[in-house]
Short mmCIF file of C-alpha atoms in Angstrom, two decimals:
data_model
loop_
_atom_site.label_atom_id
_atom_site.label_comp_id
_atom_site.label_asym_id
_atom_site.label_seq_id
_atom_site.Cartn_x
_atom_site.Cartn_y
_atom_site.Cartn_z
CA MET A 1 107.78 112.31 79.68
CA THR A 2 108.17 110.41 76.41
CA PRO A 3 105.47 108.78 74.24
CA LEU A 4 107.04 105.39 74.97
CA GLU A 5 106.59 105.93 78.71
CA LEU A 6 102.97 106.90 78.13
CA PHE A 7 102.48 103.76 76.06
CA PHE A 8 104.12 101.69 78.81
CA ASP A 9 101.72 103.13 81.37
CA LEU A 10 98.72 102.25 79.21
CA VAL A 11 99.50 98.59 79.89
CA PHE A 12 98.81 99.34 83.54
CA VAL A 13 95.37 100.71 82.74
CA PHE A 14 94.50 97.20 81.67
CA ALA A 15 96.40 95.62 84.56
CA PHE A 16 94.54 97.69 87.17
CA THR A 17 91.26 96.78 85.49
CA GLN A 18 92.22 93.13 85.77
CA VAL A 19 92.87 93.48 89.51
CA THR A 20 89.40 94.98 89.89
CA THR A 21 88.06 91.96 88.04
CA VAL A 22 89.83 89.62 90.48
CA LEU A 23 88.15 91.39 93.39
CA SER A 24 84.73 91.47 91.69
CA ASP A 25 84.82 87.78 90.79
CA ASN A 26 85.84 86.73 94.30
CA PRO A 27 84.64 89.33 96.85
CA THR A 28 85.94 87.37 99.83
CA TRP A 29 88.87 87.72 102.18
CA SER A 30 90.94 85.38 100.03
CA GLY A 31 89.97 87.29 96.89
CA LEU A 32 90.97 90.52 98.59
CA ALA A 33 94.34 89.04 99.59
CA HIS A 34 94.93 87.76 96.05
CA GLY A 35 94.03 91.10 94.49
CA LEU A 36 96.32 93.07 96.79
CA LEU A 37 99.22 90.65 96.29
CA ILE A 38 98.86 90.91 92.51
CA LEU A 39 98.64 94.70 92.75
CA GLY A 40 101.80 94.68 94.86
CA ALA A 41 103.64 92.75 92.14
CA LEU A 42 102.36 95.03 89.38
CA TRP A 43 103.43 98.11 91.34
CA TRP A 44 106.84 96.58 91.97
CA ALA A 45 107.28 96.20 88.19
CA TRP A 46 106.00 99.67 87.35
CA ALA A 47 108.07 101.40 90.05
CA SER A 48 111.21 99.60 88.88
CA TYR A 49 110.78 101.00 85.38
CA ALA A 50 109.93 104.44 86.75
CA TRP A 51 113.39 104.50 88.33
CA LEU A 52 114.93 103.14 85.12
CA THR A 53 113.41 105.71 82.75
CA ASN A 54 114.32 108.42 85.25
CA THR A 55 117.95 107.52 84.54
CA VAL A 56 117.91 106.21 80.96
CA ASP A 57 116.45 107.82 77.84
CA PRO A 58 113.92 105.20 76.66
CA ASN A 59 114.06 106.49 73.08
CA VAL A 60 117.69 105.49 72.57
CA GLY A 61 118.37 102.52 70.27
CA ALA A 62 118.47 99.24 72.14
CA VAL A 63 116.68 100.73 75.15
CA TRP A 64 113.64 101.47 72.98
CA GLY A 65 113.47 97.88 71.69
CA ALA A 66 114.05 96.35 75.12
CA MET A 67 111.29 98.51 76.58
CA LEU A 68 108.87 97.16 73.98
CA VAL A 69 109.83 93.58 74.94
CA ALA A 70 109.24 94.42 78.60
CA MET A 71 105.89 96.00 77.72
CA ALA A 72 104.83 92.90 75.81
CA ALA A 73 105.75 90.72 78.80
CA MET A 74 103.88 93.05 81.15
CA PHE A 75 100.82 92.90 78.92
CA GLY A 76 101.05 89.11 78.97
CA ALA A 77 101.22 89.18 82.76
CA ALA A 78 98.16 91.45 82.84
CA LEU A 79 96.24 88.99 80.65
CA THR A 80 96.87 86.22 83.19
CA VAL A 81 95.97 88.30 86.27
CA PRO A 82 92.42 86.92 86.74
CA ASP A 83 93.83 83.39 87.10
CA ALA A 84 97.23 84.25 88.60
CA PHE A 85 96.28 82.26 91.71
CA GLY A 86 94.89 79.45 89.59
CA GLY A 87 95.93 77.72 86.42
CA HIS A 88 97.92 80.65 85.01
CA GLY A 89 100.13 81.23 88.03
CA VAL A 90 103.28 79.86 86.37
CA LEU A 91 102.63 81.86 83.20
CA PHE A 92 102.21 85.05 85.21
CA GLY A 93 105.48 84.30 86.99
CA VAL A 94 107.36 83.70 83.75
CA PHE A 95 106.13 86.98 82.27
CA PHE A 96 107.05 88.74 85.50
CA LEU A 97 110.54 87.22 85.40
CA ILE A 98 111.02 88.50 81.84
CA VAL A 99 109.99 92.00 82.95
CA THR A 100 112.47 91.78 85.84
CA VAL A 101 115.37 90.50 83.74
CA MET A 102 114.83 93.18 81.09
CA HIS A 103 114.80 95.86 83.79
CA LEU A 104 118.07 94.69 85.35
CA THR A 105 119.72 94.27 81.95
CA LEU A 106 118.76 97.75 80.77
CA TYR A 107 119.91 99.29 84.02
CA ALA A 108 123.24 97.45 83.87
CA LEU A 109 123.83 98.60 80.29
CA ALA A 110 123.01 102.17 81.28
CA ALA A 111 125.44 101.98 84.20
CA ARG A 112 128.50 101.25 82.07
CA GLY A 113 131.08 103.80 83.12
CA ASP A 114 129.18 104.61 86.34
CA ALA A 115 130.61 102.33 89.02
CA ASP A 116 128.31 103.61 91.78
CA LEU A 117 125.14 102.99 89.78
CA LEU A 118 126.31 99.56 88.66
CA THR A 119 127.02 98.63 92.27
CA ALA A 120 123.51 99.72 93.24
CA ILE A 121 121.99 97.58 90.49
CA LEU A 122 124.03 94.53 91.46
CA ARG A 123 122.91 95.11 95.05
CA ILE A 124 119.19 94.71 94.19
CA ALA A 125 119.56 92.06 91.47
CA PRO A 126 119.49 89.05 93.86
CA SER A 127 116.29 90.25 95.55
CA ALA A 128 114.55 91.04 92.26
CA LEU A 129 115.38 87.67 90.72
CA THR A 130 114.56 85.80 93.93
CA GLY A 131 111.18 87.49 94.17
CA ALA A 132 110.31 86.67 90.56
CA ALA A 133 111.45 83.06 91.07
CA LEU A 134 109.24 82.71 94.16
CA ILE A 135 106.20 83.84 92.15
CA ILE A 136 106.97 81.16 89.55
CA VAL A 137 107.32 78.54 92.29
CA ALA A 138 103.98 79.67 93.75
CA GLY A 139 102.36 78.73 90.45
CA PHE A 140 103.27 75.08 91.03
CA VAL A 141 101.74 74.77 94.52
CA ASP A 142 98.21 74.81 95.87
CA GLY A 143 96.49 75.80 99.07
CA GLY A 144 97.72 78.22 101.69
CA LEU A 145 101.36 77.93 100.62
CA LYS A 146 100.68 79.82 97.36
CA PRO A 147 99.81 83.23 98.93
CA MET A 148 102.62 82.76 101.44
CA LEU A 149 105.12 82.40 98.59
CA TRP A 150 103.69 85.51 96.94
CA LEU A 151 103.99 87.39 100.22
CA ALA A 152 107.59 86.22 100.61
CA ALA A 153 108.36 87.36 97.06
CA LEU A 154 106.97 90.84 97.69
CA ALA A 155 108.70 91.07 101.07
CA VAL A 156 112.05 90.32 99.44
CA GLY A 157 111.43 92.84 96.68
CA TYR A 158 110.20 95.67 98.87
CA LEU A 159 112.33 95.23 101.99
CA TRP A 160 115.71 94.51 100.41
CA PRO A 161 116.28 98.15 99.32
CA LEU A 162 115.69 99.24 102.91
CA ALA A 163 118.47 96.96 104.12
CA GLY A 164 120.87 97.58 101.24
CA GLY A 165 120.90 101.36 101.30
CA MET A 166 120.31 103.83 98.47
CA GLY A 167 123.84 104.84 97.55
CA GLY A 168 124.55 105.01 93.83
CA TRP A 169 121.01 105.62 92.58
CA ARG A 170 119.97 108.70 90.60
CA VAL A 171 116.72 110.67 90.55
CA GLN A 172 115.54 113.65 88.51
CA PRO A 173 112.77 115.22 90.63
CA GLY A 174 110.71 116.77 87.82
CA HIS A 175 110.47 113.65 85.69
CA PHE A 176 110.04 111.36 88.70
CA ILE A 177 107.10 113.35 90.05
CA GLU A 178 105.51 113.58 86.61
CA ARG A 179 105.71 109.80 86.15
CA HIS A 180 104.03 109.09 89.48
CA GLY A 181 101.38 111.72 88.90
CA LEU A 182 100.50 109.99 85.65
CA ILE A 183 100.09 106.59 87.27
CA VAL A 184 97.78 108.12 89.89
CA ILE A 185 95.71 109.61 87.05
CA ILE A 186 95.61 106.18 85.41
CA ALA A 187 94.35 104.58 88.63
CA ILE A 188 91.68 107.26 89.04
CA GLY A 189 90.70 106.74 85.40
CA GLU A 190 90.20 103.06 86.13
CA SER A 191 87.74 104.00 88.89
CA LEU A 192 85.80 106.12 86.39
CA ILE A 193 85.74 103.18 83.97
CA ALA A 194 84.37 100.99 86.76
CA ILE A 195 81.64 103.54 87.45
CA GLY A 196 80.72 103.79 83.78
CA LEU A 197 80.64 100.03 83.21
CA GLY A 198 78.74 99.49 86.44
CA GLU A 199 76.07 101.96 85.35
CA GLN A 200 75.73 100.25 81.97
CA ASP A 201 75.34 96.84 83.58
CA SER A 202 72.75 98.08 86.08
CA GLY A 203 70.74 100.23 83.68
CA ILE A 204 70.05 103.91 84.17
CA SER A 205 67.69 104.73 87.01
CA THR A 206 67.48 107.60 89.47
CA GLY A 207 69.32 105.69 92.19
CA VAL A 208 72.03 104.45 89.84
CA MET A 209 72.55 107.92 88.39
CA VAL A 210 72.86 109.45 91.87
CA ALA A 211 75.34 106.74 92.85
CA ALA A 212 77.36 107.36 89.67
CA MET A 213 77.54 111.09 90.42
CA LEU A 214 78.59 110.42 94.01
CA GLY A 215 81.24 108.00 92.75
CA PHE A 216 82.46 110.67 90.36
CA ALA A 217 82.65 113.11 93.29
CA VAL A 218 84.85 110.69 95.23
CA ALA A 219 87.07 110.06 92.17
CA THR A 220 87.39 113.82 91.78
CA SER A 221 88.36 114.01 95.44
CA PHE A 222 91.15 111.50 94.86
CA TRP A 223 92.39 113.77 92.08
CA LEU A 224 92.04 117.01 94.06
CA ALA A 225 93.81 115.60 97.12
CA TYR A 226 96.82 114.74 94.96
CA PHE A 227 97.06 117.43 92.29
CA ASP A 228 95.84 120.51 94.13
CA PHE A 229 99.35 121.36 95.30
CA PHE A 230 101.02 118.11 96.40
CA THR A 231 103.06 117.75 93.20
CA ILE A 232 104.45 121.29 93.51
CA ARG A 233 105.35 120.81 97.16
CA ALA A 234 106.89 117.38 96.52
CA HIS A 235 109.08 118.86 93.79
CA GLN A 236 110.29 121.56 96.16
CA ILE A 237 111.09 119.02 98.87
CA LEU A 238 113.09 116.79 96.53
CA ILE A 239 114.97 119.76 95.06
CA ASP A 240 115.90 120.89 98.57
CA ARG A 241 117.44 117.49 99.30
CA SER A 242 120.58 116.08 97.72
CA GLY A 243 122.58 112.86 97.57
CA VAL A 244 121.35 109.81 99.46
CA GLY A 245 118.82 111.94 101.36
CA ARG A 246 117.01 112.81 98.13
CA ILE A 247 117.10 109.20 96.91
CA ALA A 248 115.74 107.81 100.19
CA LEU A 249 112.97 110.40 100.27
CA ALA A 250 111.98 109.63 96.67
CA ARG A 251 111.92 105.92 97.51
CA ASP A 252 109.75 106.35 100.60
CA VAL A 253 107.34 109.01 99.33
CA PHE A 254 106.84 107.64 95.83
CA THR A 255 107.84 103.98 95.54
CA TYR A 256 106.45 102.91 98.92
CA LEU A 257 103.73 105.37 99.90
CA HIS A 258 102.17 105.66 96.45
CA LEU A 259 101.32 101.94 96.56
CA PRO A 260 98.62 102.36 99.26
CA MET A 261 97.30 105.36 97.31
CA VAL A 262 96.86 103.25 94.17
CA ALA A 263 95.50 100.32 96.21
CA GLY A 264 92.93 102.60 97.82
CA ILE A 265 91.73 103.82 94.42
CA VAL A 266 91.52 100.27 93.04
CA LEU A 267 89.56 99.09 96.09
CA PHE A 268 87.11 101.95 95.67
CA ALA A 269 86.70 101.14 91.96
CA PHE A 270 85.83 97.54 92.83
CA ALA A 271 83.36 98.70 95.49
CA MET A 272 81.66 101.05 93.02
CA LYS A 273 80.93 98.15 90.68
CA LYS A 274 79.21 96.32 93.54
CA THR A 275 77.41 99.47 94.71
CA LEU A 276 75.98 100.22 91.27
CA ALA A 277 74.84 96.60 90.90
CA ASP A 278 72.31 97.12 93.72
CA VAL A 279 72.12 100.66 95.08
CA ASP A 280 69.19 99.84 97.38
CA GLY A 281 70.69 96.70 98.88
CA GLU A 282 73.26 96.32 101.63
CA LEU A 283 76.88 95.75 100.70
CA ALA A 284 78.65 92.54 101.64
CA THR A 285 81.67 92.68 103.93
CA ILE A 286 84.45 93.04 101.33
CA PRO A 287 82.67 95.51 99.01
CA ALA A 288 81.80 97.63 102.07
CA LEU A 289 85.46 97.47 103.10
CA GLY A 290 86.47 98.64 99.63
CA LEU A 291 83.97 101.50 99.64
CA CYS A 292 85.11 102.87 103.00
CA GLY A 293 88.56 101.36 103.45
CA GLY A 294 89.76 102.33 99.98
CA PRO A 295 89.45 106.08 100.61
CA ALA A 296 90.73 105.57 104.16
CA LEU A 297 93.84 103.79 102.87
CA TYR A 298 94.40 106.55 100.31
CA LEU A 299 94.21 109.23 102.99
CA PHE A 300 96.33 107.31 105.51
CA ALA A 301 99.04 107.25 102.84
CA TYR A 302 99.12 111.06 102.97
CA VAL A 303 99.31 110.94 106.76
CA ALA A 304 102.30 108.59 106.53
CA LEU A 305 103.83 110.78 103.83
CA ARG A 306 103.58 113.85 106.02
CA ALA A 307 105.06 111.95 108.95
CA ARG A 308 107.98 110.90 106.75
CA VAL A 309 108.68 114.43 105.50
CA SER A 310 107.91 116.65 108.49
CA ARG A 311 107.55 114.25 111.46
CA THR A 312 103.98 115.49 112.04
CA LEU A 313 100.60 113.83 111.47
CA GLY A 314 98.49 116.84 110.55
CA GLY A 315 94.79 117.01 111.27
CA GLY A 316 92.31 117.12 108.40
CA ARG A 317 93.36 114.09 106.38
CA LEU A 318 94.01 111.99 109.47
CA ILE A 319 90.52 112.72 110.78
CA ALA A 320 88.97 112.08 107.36
CA ALA A 321 90.85 108.78 107.06
CA ILE A 322 89.62 107.64 110.47
CA ALA A 323 86.08 108.76 109.60
CA CYS A 324 86.09 106.71 106.38
CA ALA A 325 87.41 103.67 108.23
CA LEU A 326 84.71 104.00 110.90
CA LEU A 327 82.02 104.01 108.19
CA TRP A 328 82.78 100.38 107.31
CA PRO A 329 80.40 98.82 109.89
CA VAL A 330 77.78 101.42 108.97
CA ALA A 331 78.06 100.45 105.29
CA LEU A 332 77.08 96.89 106.21
CA VAL A 333 73.66 97.85 107.54
CA VAL A 334 72.49 100.74 105.34
CA PRO A 335 71.68 100.78 101.60
CA ALA A 336 74.75 100.95 99.38
CA LEU A 337 73.68 104.35 98.06
CA ALA A 338 73.52 105.75 101.61
CA ALA A 339 76.96 104.36 102.44
CA LEU A 340 78.41 105.94 99.31
CA ALA A 341 76.78 109.25 100.21
CA LEU A 342 78.42 109.15 103.65
CA VAL A 343 81.86 108.54 102.11
CA ALA A 344 81.33 111.40 99.68
CA THR A 345 80.26 113.64 102.56
CA VAL A 346 83.53 112.96 104.40
CA TRP A 347 85.47 113.94 101.29
CA ILE A 348 83.46 117.11 100.77
CA GLY A 349 83.99 118.07 104.40
CA LEU A 350 87.74 117.49 104.05
CA HIS A 351 88.00 119.64 100.93
CA ALA A 352 85.95 122.42 102.52
CA TYR A 353 88.29 122.38 105.51
CA GLU A 354 91.43 122.43 103.39
CA LEU A 355 90.19 125.07 100.97
CA ILE A 356 89.24 127.39 103.83
CA TRP A 357 91.78 126.65 106.57
CA TRP A 358 94.79 126.27 104.28
CA ARG A 359 93.74 128.88 101.71
CA GLU A 360 96.73 131.18 102.15
CA ALA A 361 99.27 128.35 102.33
CA ARG A 362 97.78 126.79 99.18
CA GLU A 363 97.93 130.08 97.32
CA ARG A 364 101.58 130.61 98.27
CA THR A 365 102.51 127.10 97.19
CA ARG A 366 100.59 127.24 93.92
CA ALA A 367 102.09 130.64 93.11
CA LEU A 368 105.58 129.18 93.13
CA ARG A 369 107.14 127.99 89.93
CA ALA A 370 108.99 124.71 90.38
CA PRO A 371 112.69 125.21 89.69
CA ALA A 372 114.40 123.14 87.04
CA SER A 373 115.50 119.68 88.19
#
């Protein structure tokens, strides 16, 4: 991990905060759709550069300068996020296109002398440029066509690699896992920021303080579910694979299945802002969905991850995910503080189960030292 990569990721701290703002300013179904579509585009950009810096040293000459240009464009896109579905839609699309072009250019330069990698880059270039162009076009239209164009752009970007195959790509497991772990930390940090700002806006009272502590417990649960031993195990799994099998697994586990993890954290952060605004009142439909559905989405991502790796569904996290999802209608009719307490209780029950039932397996995994990548 280089300082430039850390700096690049700091842009996404702001971008994630902006997505939370979109949801907070428009807590409706359309606002939810807009926020998730924007998050999908931001993740697309971040994941693309995660693959790039896994192959190219970002501190080398022209790469360093080009990365700074891409960062500036990404920061500009983040600035326009709150109005990406309004008057700044074209500007967001232009910034996003610059980020995309810089990514493809850097990758192509890095692939000189590597015919397989260059072929892989040329294979995704049409989809990447088409997706960015569709987002620009969406900025010129109004009504229901705008989100449909965004959805088409993301579908092209995300589904094209599935159809085109993964031959020619490269992945270094250690660095790749470290990069994704950092972005999860950044997303969790954004939820803590939302809790802190929400408490400041609401003023400190007993109910608000209890809600803040419960929110911190859930944020800690996000962290524990990921970093307890997942990163060690994921490194072992990638090391054990080779060739296209390793590349496809890295794509599915990290590029695809980390998106719902990050989305779940962002949804919870948004819900915490609404919860802290009125801990004694009942949550509206979308904030209640974020409070319960965010953790559920995060946990369902682990269920899907396990199914992808071992063809099994497991038990604890699947049950906890279903339990969080089933709390949504309850959260609509009880005080926000009570709903948050129920979500935290599900998490505590899950951790108690995993710490006790999987104690020996956890100890064996954590005792291992990840081999060099």
